[in-house]
mmCIF file of C-alpha atoms and ligand atoms in Angstrom:
data_model
loop_
_atom_site.group_PDB
_atom_site.id
_atom_site.type_symbol
_atom_site.label_atom_id
_atom_site.label_comp_id
_atom_site.label_asym_id
_atom_site.label_seq_id
_atom_site.Cartn_x
_atom_site.Cartn_y
_atom_site.Cartn_z
ATOM 1 C CA MET A 12 14.138 65.877 -9.411
ATOM 2 C CA THR A 13 12.110 69.097 -9.321
ATOM 3 C CA SER A 14 11.398 70.242 -5.833
ATOM 4 C CA MET A 15 10.528 73.282 -3.798
ATOM 5 C CA LEU A 16 12.589 72.143 -0.848
ATOM 6 C CA SER A 17 15.184 74.110 1.043
ATOM 7 C CA GLU A 18 18.712 73.162 0.329
ATOM 8 C CA ASP A 19 19.284 71.047 3.457
ATOM 9 C CA LEU A 20 16.070 69.049 2.896
ATOM 10 C CA GLU A 21 16.931 68.778 -0.773
ATOM 11 C CA GLN A 22 20.194 67.207 0.332
ATOM 12 C CA ILE A 23 18.436 64.734 2.630
ATOM 13 C CA GLN A 24 16.052 63.769 -0.122
ATOM 14 C CA ALA A 25 18.800 63.227 -2.704
ATOM 15 C CA THR A 26 20.835 61.072 -0.341
ATOM 16 C CA ALA A 27 17.761 59.074 0.702
ATOM 17 C CA ALA A 28 16.708 58.543 -2.919
ATOM 18 C CA ALA A 29 20.157 57.201 -3.825
ATOM 19 C CA GLN A 30 20.249 54.891 -0.776
ATOM 20 C CA ILE A 31 16.740 53.598 -1.415
ATOM 21 C CA ALA A 32 17.482 52.944 -5.066
ATOM 22 C CA HIS A 33 20.395 50.692 -4.105
ATOM 23 C CA ALA A 34 18.917 49.073 -0.998
ATOM 24 C CA SER A 35 18.618 45.315 -0.902
ATOM 25 C CA ALA A 36 15.528 43.438 0.333
ATOM 26 C CA GLU A 37 17.352 42.944 3.664
ATOM 27 C CA SER A 38 18.683 46.510 4.143
ATOM 28 C CA LEU A 39 15.536 48.362 3.060
ATOM 29 C CA GLU A 40 13.807 48.109 6.435
ATOM 30 C CA ALA A 41 16.876 49.431 8.307
ATOM 31 C CA LEU A 42 17.000 52.330 5.857
ATOM 32 C CA ARG A 43 13.328 53.108 6.484
ATOM 33 C CA VAL A 44 13.972 53.207 10.244
ATOM 34 C CA SER A 45 16.998 55.469 9.802
ATOM 35 C CA LEU A 46 14.867 57.926 7.787
ATOM 36 C CA LEU A 47 11.346 57.724 9.214
ATOM 37 C CA GLY A 48 11.807 55.881 12.523
ATOM 38 C CA LYS A 49 11.635 57.564 15.954
ATOM 39 C CA ALA A 50 15.223 58.762 15.738
ATOM 40 C CA GLY A 51 15.227 58.955 11.949
ATOM 41 C CA THR A 52 16.557 61.907 9.969
ATOM 42 C CA VAL A 53 13.118 63.139 8.871
ATOM 43 C CA THR A 54 11.566 62.612 12.295
ATOM 44 C CA LEU A 55 14.353 64.595 13.973
ATOM 45 C CA ALA A 56 13.950 67.387 11.432
ATOM 46 C CA LEU A 57 10.199 67.516 12.215
ATOM 47 C CA LYS A 58 11.031 67.875 15.911
ATOM 48 C CA THR A 59 12.926 71.106 15.232
ATOM 49 C CA LEU A 60 9.696 72.741 13.985
ATOM 50 C CA GLY A 61 8.599 73.666 17.509
ATOM 51 C CA GLY A 62 11.556 76.047 17.897
ATOM 52 C CA LEU A 63 10.689 78.070 14.809
ATOM 53 C CA PRO A 64 8.598 81.254 14.669
ATOM 54 C CA PRO A 65 4.983 80.527 13.506
ATOM 55 C CA GLU A 66 5.477 81.914 9.968
ATOM 56 C CA ALA A 67 8.639 79.925 9.240
ATOM 57 C CA ARG A 68 7.147 76.880 10.965
ATOM 58 C CA LYS A 69 4.271 76.632 8.504
ATOM 59 C CA ALA A 70 6.444 76.720 5.376
ATOM 60 C CA ARG A 71 9.068 74.402 6.878
ATOM 61 C CA GLY A 72 6.358 72.012 8.061
ATOM 62 C CA ALA A 73 4.880 71.764 4.590
ATOM 63 C CA GLU A 74 8.324 71.082 3.150
ATOM 64 C CA LEU A 75 9.039 68.401 5.706
ATOM 65 C CA ASN A 76 5.717 66.701 4.964
ATOM 66 C CA THR A 77 6.522 66.720 1.271
ATOM 67 C CA LEU A 78 9.919 65.223 2.058
ATOM 68 C CA LYS A 79 8.343 62.562 4.250
ATOM 69 C CA ASP A 80 5.755 61.672 1.574
ATOM 70 C CA THR A 81 8.393 61.530 -1.131
ATOM 71 C CA ILE A 82 10.608 59.217 0.918
ATOM 72 C CA THR A 83 7.654 57.017 1.955
ATOM 73 C CA GLU A 84 6.634 56.674 -1.662
ATOM 74 C CA ALA A 85 10.206 55.827 -2.741
ATOM 75 C CA LEU A 86 10.421 53.153 -0.027
ATOM 76 C CA THR A 87 7.103 51.623 -1.158
ATOM 77 C CA VAL A 88 8.154 51.556 -4.793
ATOM 78 C CA ARG A 89 11.511 50.002 -3.943
ATOM 79 C CA ARG A 90 9.868 47.311 -1.779
ATOM 80 C CA ALA A 91 7.446 46.454 -4.615
ATOM 81 C CA ASN A 92 10.281 46.240 -7.134
ATOM 82 C CA LEU A 93 12.368 44.033 -4.859
ATOM 83 C CA ASP A 94 9.378 41.713 -4.240
ATOM 84 C CA ALA A 95 8.637 41.463 -7.945
ATOM 85 C CA ALA A 96 12.283 40.684 -8.718
ATOM 86 C CA ALA A 97 12.344 37.999 -6.002
ATOM 87 C CA LEU A 98 9.198 36.403 -7.403
ATOM 88 C CA THR A 99 10.547 36.419 -10.947
ATOM 89 C CA HIS A 100 13.743 34.821 -9.687
ATOM 90 C CA ARG A 101 11.832 32.135 -7.765
ATOM 91 C CA LEU A 102 9.567 31.325 -10.689
ATOM 92 C CA ALA A 103 12.593 30.869 -12.907
ATOM 93 C CA ALA A 104 14.387 28.719 -10.323
ATOM 94 C CA GLU A 105 11.391 26.534 -9.508
ATOM 95 C CA ARG A 106 10.159 26.227 -13.053
ATOM 96 C CA LEU A 107 8.238 23.045 -13.688
ATOM 97 C CA ASP A 108 8.645 21.450 -17.086
ATOM 98 C CA VAL A 109 5.414 19.519 -17.440
ATOM 99 C CA SER A 110 6.654 17.978 -20.671
ATOM 100 C CA LEU A 111 9.406 16.052 -18.843
ATOM 101 C CA PRO A 112 8.778 12.305 -18.451
ATOM 102 C CA ALA A 113 7.858 11.083 -14.950
ATOM 103 C CA ARG A 114 10.826 10.282 -12.725
ATOM 104 C CA ALA A 115 11.493 6.581 -13.162
ATOM 105 C CA GLU A 116 11.182 5.797 -9.467
ATOM 106 C CA MET A 117 7.781 7.495 -9.333
ATOM 107 C CA ALA A 118 6.273 5.715 -12.316
ATOM 108 C CA GLY A 119 3.557 3.153 -11.615
ATOM 109 C CA ALA A 120 3.602 -0.280 -13.182
ATOM 110 C CA ILE A 121 0.986 -2.648 -14.540
ATOM 111 C CA HIS A 122 0.661 -5.729 -12.328
ATOM 112 C CA PRO A 123 1.630 -8.949 -14.157
ATOM 113 C CA ILE A 124 -1.878 -10.382 -13.566
ATOM 114 C CA SER A 125 -3.467 -7.341 -15.214
ATOM 115 C CA ARG A 126 -0.927 -7.566 -17.986
ATOM 116 C CA SER A 127 -1.768 -11.228 -18.667
ATOM 117 C CA MET A 128 -5.486 -10.441 -18.785
ATOM 118 C CA GLU A 129 -4.759 -7.643 -21.264
ATOM 119 C CA GLU A 130 -2.701 -10.002 -23.400
ATOM 120 C CA ILE A 131 -5.417 -12.678 -23.338
ATOM 121 C CA ALA A 132 -7.971 -10.040 -24.310
ATOM 122 C CA ALA A 133 -5.752 -8.813 -27.153
ATOM 123 C CA ILE A 134 -5.363 -12.330 -28.552
ATOM 124 C CA PHE A 135 -9.054 -13.258 -28.366
ATOM 125 C CA GLY A 136 -10.014 -9.740 -29.411
ATOM 126 C CA ALA A 137 -8.220 -10.410 -32.684
ATOM 127 C CA MET A 138 -10.455 -13.508 -33.060
ATOM 128 C CA GLY A 139 -13.588 -11.410 -32.681
ATOM 129 C CA PHE A 140 -14.362 -12.020 -28.997
ATOM 130 C CA THR A 141 -15.892 -9.173 -27.003
ATOM 131 C CA LEU A 142 -15.321 -8.511 -23.291
ATOM 132 C CA LYS A 143 -17.975 -9.184 -20.654
ATOM 133 C CA ASP A 144 -17.945 -9.071 -16.897
ATOM 134 C CA GLY A 145 -20.104 -10.185 -14.016
ATOM 135 C CA PRO A 146 -20.351 -9.591 -10.252
ATOM 136 C CA ASP A 147 -18.001 -11.142 -7.685
ATOM 137 C CA ILE A 148 -21.045 -11.983 -5.550
ATOM 138 C CA GLU A 149 -23.124 -14.490 -7.486
ATOM 139 C CA ASN A 150 -26.297 -16.370 -6.829
ATOM 140 C CA GLU A 151 -26.088 -20.080 -6.329
ATOM 141 C CA TRP A 152 -28.038 -20.827 -9.522
ATOM 142 C CA ASN A 153 -25.661 -18.941 -11.852
ATOM 143 C CA ASN A 154 -22.556 -20.265 -10.126
ATOM 144 C CA PHE A 155 -23.648 -23.913 -9.827
ATOM 145 C CA SER A 156 -27.119 -25.128 -10.776
ATOM 146 C CA ALA A 157 -27.447 -23.544 -14.206
ATOM 147 C CA LEU A 158 -23.978 -24.885 -15.009
ATOM 148 C CA ASN A 159 -25.319 -28.394 -14.479
ATOM 149 C CA ILE A 160 -23.833 -28.719 -10.998
ATOM 150 C CA PRO A 161 -26.818 -29.844 -8.913
ATOM 151 C CA ALA A 162 -27.116 -29.215 -5.169
ATOM 152 C CA HIS A 163 -25.422 -32.328 -3.866
ATOM 153 C CA HIS A 164 -22.978 -32.847 -6.693
ATOM 154 C CA PRO A 165 -19.370 -33.526 -5.579
ATOM 155 C CA ALA A 166 -18.133 -30.853 -8.037
ATOM 156 C CA ARG A 167 -19.462 -28.294 -5.551
ATOM 157 C CA ALA A 168 -17.021 -29.561 -2.938
ATOM 158 C CA MET A 169 -14.131 -29.175 -5.421
ATOM 159 C CA MET A 170 -14.986 -25.521 -5.556
ATOM 160 C CA ASP A 171 -15.559 -24.813 -1.892
ATOM 161 C CA THR A 172 -16.246 -21.145 -1.534
ATOM 162 C CA PHE A 173 -17.467 -18.416 0.768
ATOM 163 C CA TYR A 174 -21.193 -18.522 1.379
ATOM 164 C CA LEU A 175 -22.953 -15.293 2.241
ATOM 165 C CA THR A 176 -25.892 -15.126 4.618
ATOM 166 C CA GLY A 177 -28.368 -14.350 1.852
ATOM 167 C CA GLY A 178 -27.547 -17.655 0.129
ATOM 168 C CA GLU A 179 -25.220 -16.020 -2.379
ATOM 169 C CA VAL A 180 -21.625 -17.071 -2.955
ATOM 170 C CA LEU A 181 -18.376 -15.413 -3.942
ATOM 171 C CA ARG A 182 -18.176 -16.854 -7.437
ATOM 172 C CA THR A 183 -15.834 -19.844 -7.654
ATOM 173 C CA HIS A 184 -15.184 -19.338 -11.359
ATOM 174 C CA THR A 185 -16.003 -16.943 -14.200
ATOM 175 C CA SER A 186 -18.344 -19.530 -15.745
ATOM 176 C CA PRO A 187 -21.539 -17.932 -14.313
ATOM 177 C CA VAL A 188 -21.009 -15.108 -16.811
ATOM 178 C CA GLN A 189 -21.757 -17.721 -19.514
ATOM 179 C CA ILE A 190 -25.214 -18.047 -17.965
ATOM 180 C CA ARG A 191 -25.733 -14.299 -17.572
ATOM 181 C CA THR A 192 -24.750 -13.706 -21.181
ATOM 182 C CA MET A 193 -26.891 -16.452 -22.705
ATOM 183 C CA LEU A 194 -29.886 -15.235 -20.705
ATOM 184 C CA ALA A 195 -29.322 -11.659 -21.874
ATOM 185 C CA GLN A 196 -28.591 -12.178 -25.557
ATOM 186 C CA SER A 197 -29.280 -14.780 -28.195
ATOM 187 C CA PRO A 198 -26.637 -16.524 -30.317
ATOM 188 C CA PRO A 199 -24.291 -16.001 -32.011
ATOM 189 C CA ILE A 200 -22.200 -15.296 -28.905
ATOM 190 C CA ARG A 201 -18.436 -14.906 -28.736
ATOM 191 C CA ILE A 202 -17.344 -13.512 -25.377
ATOM 192 C CA LEU A 203 -14.284 -13.311 -23.164
ATOM 193 C CA VAL A 204 -14.665 -12.788 -19.413
ATOM 194 C CA PRO A 205 -11.623 -11.785 -17.349
ATOM 195 C CA GLY A 206 -12.287 -11.470 -13.628
ATOM 196 C CA ARG A 207 -11.762 -12.235 -9.965
ATOM 197 C CA THR A 208 -12.745 -15.600 -8.527
ATOM 198 C CA PHE A 209 -12.754 -17.053 -4.983
ATOM 199 C CA ARG A 210 -12.258 -20.372 -3.230
ATOM 200 C CA ALA A 211 -11.562 -21.491 0.313
ATOM 201 C CA ASP A 212 -7.951 -22.433 -0.470
ATOM 202 C CA HIS A 213 -4.600 -21.027 0.585
ATOM 203 C CA ASP A 214 -1.078 -22.309 -0.107
ATOM 204 C CA ALA A 215 1.870 -21.624 -2.442
ATOM 205 C CA THR A 216 -0.202 -22.404 -5.516
ATOM 206 C CA HIS A 217 -3.717 -21.476 -4.312
ATOM 207 C CA SER A 218 -5.073 -18.171 -3.116
ATOM 208 C CA PRO A 219 -8.578 -17.505 -1.748
ATOM 209 C CA MET A 220 -8.846 -14.806 -4.405
ATOM 210 C CA PHE A 221 -7.488 -15.441 -7.868
ATOM 211 C CA HIS A 222 -8.262 -14.668 -11.499
ATOM 212 C CA GLN A 223 -9.716 -16.510 -14.434
ATOM 213 C CA THR A 224 -10.574 -15.694 -17.982
ATOM 214 C CA GLU A 225 -13.585 -17.469 -19.402
ATOM 215 C CA GLY A 226 -14.437 -17.856 -23.053
ATOM 216 C CA LEU A 227 -17.743 -18.808 -24.613
ATOM 217 C CA VAL A 228 -18.685 -19.291 -28.257
ATOM 218 C CA ILE A 229 -22.251 -20.236 -29.233
ATOM 219 C CA GLY A 230 -23.555 -20.500 -32.767
ATOM 220 C CA ARG A 231 -24.739 -22.898 -35.433
ATOM 221 C CA GLY A 232 -22.335 -25.654 -36.381
ATOM 222 C CA ILE A 233 -19.665 -24.860 -33.804
ATOM 223 C CA THR A 234 -17.449 -27.913 -33.375
ATOM 224 C CA LEU A 235 -14.579 -29.267 -31.347
ATOM 225 C CA GLY A 236 -12.356 -28.230 -34.253
ATOM 226 C CA HIS A 237 -13.168 -24.584 -33.566
ATOM 227 C CA LEU A 238 -12.348 -25.071 -29.893
ATOM 228 C CA LYS A 239 -9.008 -26.662 -30.684
ATOM 229 C CA GLY A 240 -8.049 -24.068 -33.278
ATOM 230 C CA CYS A 241 -8.840 -21.140 -30.965
ATOM 231 C CA LEU A 242 -7.036 -22.550 -27.957
ATOM 232 C CA ILE A 243 -3.935 -23.664 -29.853
ATOM 233 C CA ASP A 244 -3.660 -20.230 -31.444
ATOM 234 C CA PHE A 245 -4.190 -18.569 -28.077
ATOM 235 C CA LEU A 246 -1.542 -20.594 -26.239
ATOM 236 C CA ARG A 247 1.041 -20.183 -28.990
ATOM 237 C CA ALA A 248 0.466 -16.413 -29.068
ATOM 238 C CA PHE A 249 0.476 -16.032 -25.292
ATOM 239 C CA PHE A 250 3.698 -17.999 -24.794
ATOM 240 C CA ALA A 251 5.147 -16.419 -27.940
ATOM 241 C CA ASN A 252 6.085 -19.803 -29.348
ATOM 242 C CA PRO A 253 4.595 -20.781 -32.740
ATOM 243 C CA ASP A 254 5.651 -24.408 -32.224
ATOM 244 C CA LEU A 255 4.384 -24.803 -28.660
ATOM 245 C CA PRO A 256 3.181 -28.402 -28.194
ATOM 246 C CA VAL A 257 -0.487 -28.447 -27.106
ATOM 247 C CA ARG A 258 -2.381 -31.544 -25.947
ATOM 248 C CA PHE A 259 -6.117 -32.045 -25.414
ATOM 249 C CA ARG A 260 -6.803 -34.566 -22.672
ATOM 250 C CA ALA A 261 -10.248 -35.983 -21.898
ATOM 251 C CA SER A 262 -11.538 -34.752 -18.567
ATOM 252 C CA TYR A 263 -14.747 -33.971 -16.751
ATOM 253 C CA PHE A 264 -16.615 -30.761 -16.094
ATOM 254 C CA PRO A 265 -20.348 -30.826 -15.370
ATOM 255 C CA PHE A 266 -21.000 -27.944 -17.774
ATOM 256 C CA THR A 267 -19.281 -29.408 -20.846
ATOM 257 C CA GLU A 268 -19.594 -32.622 -22.806
ATOM 258 C CA PRO A 269 -17.111 -33.723 -23.942
ATOM 259 C CA SER A 270 -14.680 -31.969 -21.583
ATOM 260 C CA MET A 271 -10.986 -31.523 -22.082
ATOM 261 C CA GLU A 272 -8.070 -30.291 -20.141
ATOM 262 C CA VAL A 273 -5.439 -28.575 -22.227
ATOM 263 C CA ASP A 274 -1.761 -29.221 -21.550
ATOM 264 C CA ILE A 275 1.343 -27.587 -22.970
ATOM 265 C CA GLY A 276 4.729 -29.169 -23.439
ATOM 266 C CA TRP A 277 7.506 -28.245 -21.023
ATOM 267 C CA ASN A 278 10.537 -29.519 -19.229
ATOM 268 C CA ARG A 279 9.704 -30.352 -15.642
ATOM 269 C CA LYS A 280 13.360 -30.146 -14.566
ATOM 270 C CA THR A 281 14.331 -26.813 -16.096
ATOM 271 C CA GLY A 282 10.880 -25.223 -16.225
ATOM 272 C CA GLU A 283 11.434 -24.421 -19.886
ATOM 273 C CA ILE A 284 8.177 -24.113 -21.797
ATOM 274 C CA GLY A 285 7.777 -25.671 -25.226
ATOM 275 C CA ALA A 286 10.688 -28.092 -24.837
ATOM 276 C CA GLY A 287 11.195 -31.414 -23.039
ATOM 277 C CA GLY A 288 8.819 -34.331 -22.938
ATOM 278 C CA ASP A 289 6.605 -33.302 -19.999
ATOM 279 C CA TRP A 290 3.063 -31.952 -20.031
ATOM 280 C CA LEU A 291 1.604 -29.224 -17.896
ATOM 281 C CA GLU A 292 -2.114 -28.596 -17.410
ATOM 282 C CA ILE A 293 -3.078 -25.066 -18.383
ATOM 283 C CA LEU A 294 -6.836 -24.749 -18.766
ATOM 284 C CA GLY A 295 -10.216 -26.471 -18.849
ATOM 285 C CA SER A 296 -12.495 -26.551 -21.860
ATOM 286 C CA GLY A 297 -15.254 -28.427 -23.618
ATOM 287 C CA MET A 298 -18.375 -28.358 -25.739
ATOM 288 C CA VAL A 299 -21.133 -26.597 -23.804
ATOM 289 C CA HIS A 300 -23.423 -29.207 -22.222
ATOM 290 C CA PRO A 301 -26.934 -29.301 -23.753
ATOM 291 C CA ASN A 302 -28.401 -28.946 -20.242
ATOM 292 C CA VAL A 303 -26.566 -25.624 -19.815
ATOM 293 C CA LEU A 304 -27.892 -24.327 -23.130
ATOM 294 C CA ALA A 305 -31.416 -25.444 -22.233
ATOM 295 C CA ASN A 306 -31.126 -23.801 -18.771
ATOM 296 C CA CYS A 307 -30.530 -20.520 -20.576
ATOM 297 C CA GLY A 308 -33.342 -20.949 -23.096
ATOM 298 C CA VAL A 309 -30.982 -21.803 -25.969
ATOM 299 C CA ASP A 310 -32.161 -24.771 -28.056
ATOM 300 C CA PRO A 311 -29.331 -27.352 -28.098
ATOM 301 C CA ARG A 312 -30.684 -28.858 -31.332
ATOM 302 C CA GLU A 313 -30.155 -25.573 -33.093
ATOM 303 C CA PHE A 314 -27.071 -24.140 -31.375
ATOM 304 C CA GLN A 315 -23.791 -25.612 -30.220
ATOM 305 C CA GLY A 316 -20.761 -24.070 -28.671
ATOM 306 C CA PHE A 317 -17.577 -24.387 -26.700
ATOM 307 C CA ALA A 318 -16.236 -22.834 -23.543
ATOM 308 C CA PHE A 319 -12.976 -22.615 -21.667
ATOM 309 C CA GLY A 320 -11.578 -21.247 -18.450
ATOM 310 C CA VAL A 321 -7.967 -20.176 -17.945
ATOM 311 C CA GLY A 322 -6.322 -19.664 -14.556
ATOM 312 C CA VAL A 323 -4.544 -16.338 -15.009
ATOM 313 C CA GLU A 324 -2.110 -16.740 -12.081
ATOM 314 C CA ARG A 325 -0.968 -20.099 -13.369
ATOM 315 C CA ILE A 326 -0.048 -19.000 -16.877
ATOM 316 C CA THR A 327 1.495 -15.774 -15.569
ATOM 317 C CA MET A 328 3.742 -17.716 -13.169
ATOM 318 C CA LEU A 329 4.795 -19.987 -16.020
ATOM 319 C CA LYS A 330 5.422 -17.212 -18.482
ATOM 320 C CA HIS A 331 7.513 -15.101 -16.118
ATOM 321 C CA GLY A 332 9.095 -17.771 -13.909
ATOM 322 C CA ILE A 333 7.304 -16.701 -10.733
ATOM 323 C CA ALA A 334 7.568 -19.499 -8.163
ATOM 324 C CA ASP A 335 5.107 -18.529 -5.445
ATOM 325 C CA LEU A 336 1.605 -17.331 -6.178
ATOM 326 C CA ARG A 337 1.365 -15.394 -2.901
ATOM 327 C CA LEU A 338 3.898 -12.879 -4.231
ATOM 328 C CA PHE A 339 1.207 -11.526 -6.554
ATOM 329 C CA TYR A 340 -0.761 -10.109 -3.635
ATOM 330 C CA GLU A 341 1.938 -8.915 -1.238
ATOM 331 C CA SER A 342 2.224 -5.472 -2.822
ATOM 332 C CA ASP A 343 5.998 -5.516 -2.341
ATOM 333 C CA VAL A 344 7.106 -2.516 -4.385
ATOM 334 C CA ARG A 345 10.486 -4.084 -5.188
ATOM 335 C CA TRP A 346 8.746 -7.138 -6.627
ATOM 336 C CA LEU A 347 6.263 -5.017 -8.569
ATOM 337 C CA ARG A 348 9.094 -2.922 -9.969
ATOM 338 C CA HIS A 349 10.805 -6.056 -11.206
ATOM 339 C CA TYR A 350 7.781 -7.933 -12.580
ATOM 340 C CA GLY A 351 5.521 -4.991 -13.463
ATOM 341 C CA PHE A 352 4.983 -3.630 -16.966
ATOM 342 C CA SER A 353 5.211 -0.064 -18.184
ATOM 343 C CA ALA A 354 1.814 1.597 -18.278
ATOM 344 C CA LEU A 355 2.660 2.963 -21.708
ATOM 345 C CA ALA A 356 3.546 -0.410 -23.241
ATOM 346 C CA GLN A 357 0.124 -1.594 -24.337
ATOM 347 C CA ALA A 358 -0.525 -5.293 -24.739
ATOM 348 C CA SER A 359 -0.915 -5.558 -28.484
ATOM 349 C CA LEU A 360 -0.500 -8.473 -30.826
ATOM 350 C CA HIS A 361 1.410 -6.324 -33.297
ATOM 351 C CA GLU A 362 4.190 -5.607 -30.850
ATOM 352 C CA GLY A 363 4.345 -9.203 -29.660
ATOM 353 C CA PHE A 364 4.361 -10.242 -26.031
HETATM 354 N N1 DAH B 22 -14.901 -23.259 -14.479
HETATM 355 C C1 DAH B 22 -13.805 -24.215 -14.488
HETATM 356 C C2 DAH B 22 -13.003 -24.069 -13.210
HETATM 357 O O1 DAH B 22 -13.036 -23.055 -12.612
HETATM 358 C C3 DAH B 22 -12.915 -23.984 -15.668
HETATM 359 C C4 DAH B 22 -13.608 -24.314 -16.926
HETATM 360 C C5 DAH B 22 -13.531 -25.598 -17.451
HETATM 361 C C6 DAH B 22 -14.342 -23.370 -17.578
HETATM 362 C C7 DAH B 22 -14.168 -25.930 -18.620
HETATM 363 C C8 DAH B 22 -15.013 -23.701 -18.762
HETATM 364 C C9 DAH B 22 -14.897 -24.982 -19.272
HETATM 365 O O2 DAH B 22 -15.726 -22.815 -19.428
HETATM 366 O O3 DAH B 22 -15.518 -25.285 -20.403
HETATM 367 O O4 DAH B 22 -12.323 -24.983 -12.842
#
């Protein structure tokens, strides 16, 4: 180092420079105090100035200031280098690899109800159905009257619901979306309506809030054969069983004529689906009642159609062996982890369910 310092100060500077260069982050502050602090080497040297004759004092003072500045600068540089090294070390240690997959225990899961609705949509999507939705809060006309359920009809009592002060209801089924759709667009119509539904019911197999998926097909020359073909295909795809026994049983719904309940074969004792001589009711269906078409301004002499409504909880419980419907809504993470589906495994017909 070039310098114009006297030999003793030169010595101090050289020693200080070597110490500073090797100081650790922890020892650097102590070193600064020992050099520049109240009793530090440089400070003590400055104190000796007073005893010098004026001429010598000036030159010595300048030298000491240079020494002090040089040491201060060296300390600053060393501190900056140590800080930079510490940061580099920390960045390397705490490096985040954003390309790593999520930790398994942190990954979310698709709820089995959502999964079933996705599977139903995938199956009917392949048949050309498009998705529609409607509001949870419905007016009484869409939910009942337009569906051919007049004000004092006993079918209203079968679907007891929550009445709101404005005369609206929490919809008891997804069927009102049939009405909304037929009012909004003219045939041909081929829609699928997954959604939330509500009834004043609560036990192991009924929840005040549950899910349905509605289907509606309206066109010219639509027959019961189309209904049967669609629903048989749907049930066999959903339960992944190409030989699943399916039975159409005459029933009654105000909004269809004729009406049918659809049963699948199972074994009541073992719960096995597709085997054994027992039948299990799965969904309601029928040919859309001419009154319903007329209520929506569709001419029943020109257009016919069929409709169906599937209880999503029911078929999900059957498919996955879930015994109590209330488990769906308890948000127990252990249960969800067991019954949930990976968010990345899309419901697609090609992969099979
Ligand atoms: N809405 C009926 C219910 O909730 C289910 C249903 C039956 C829907 C027959 C339909 C149908 O579209 O045609 O019980």
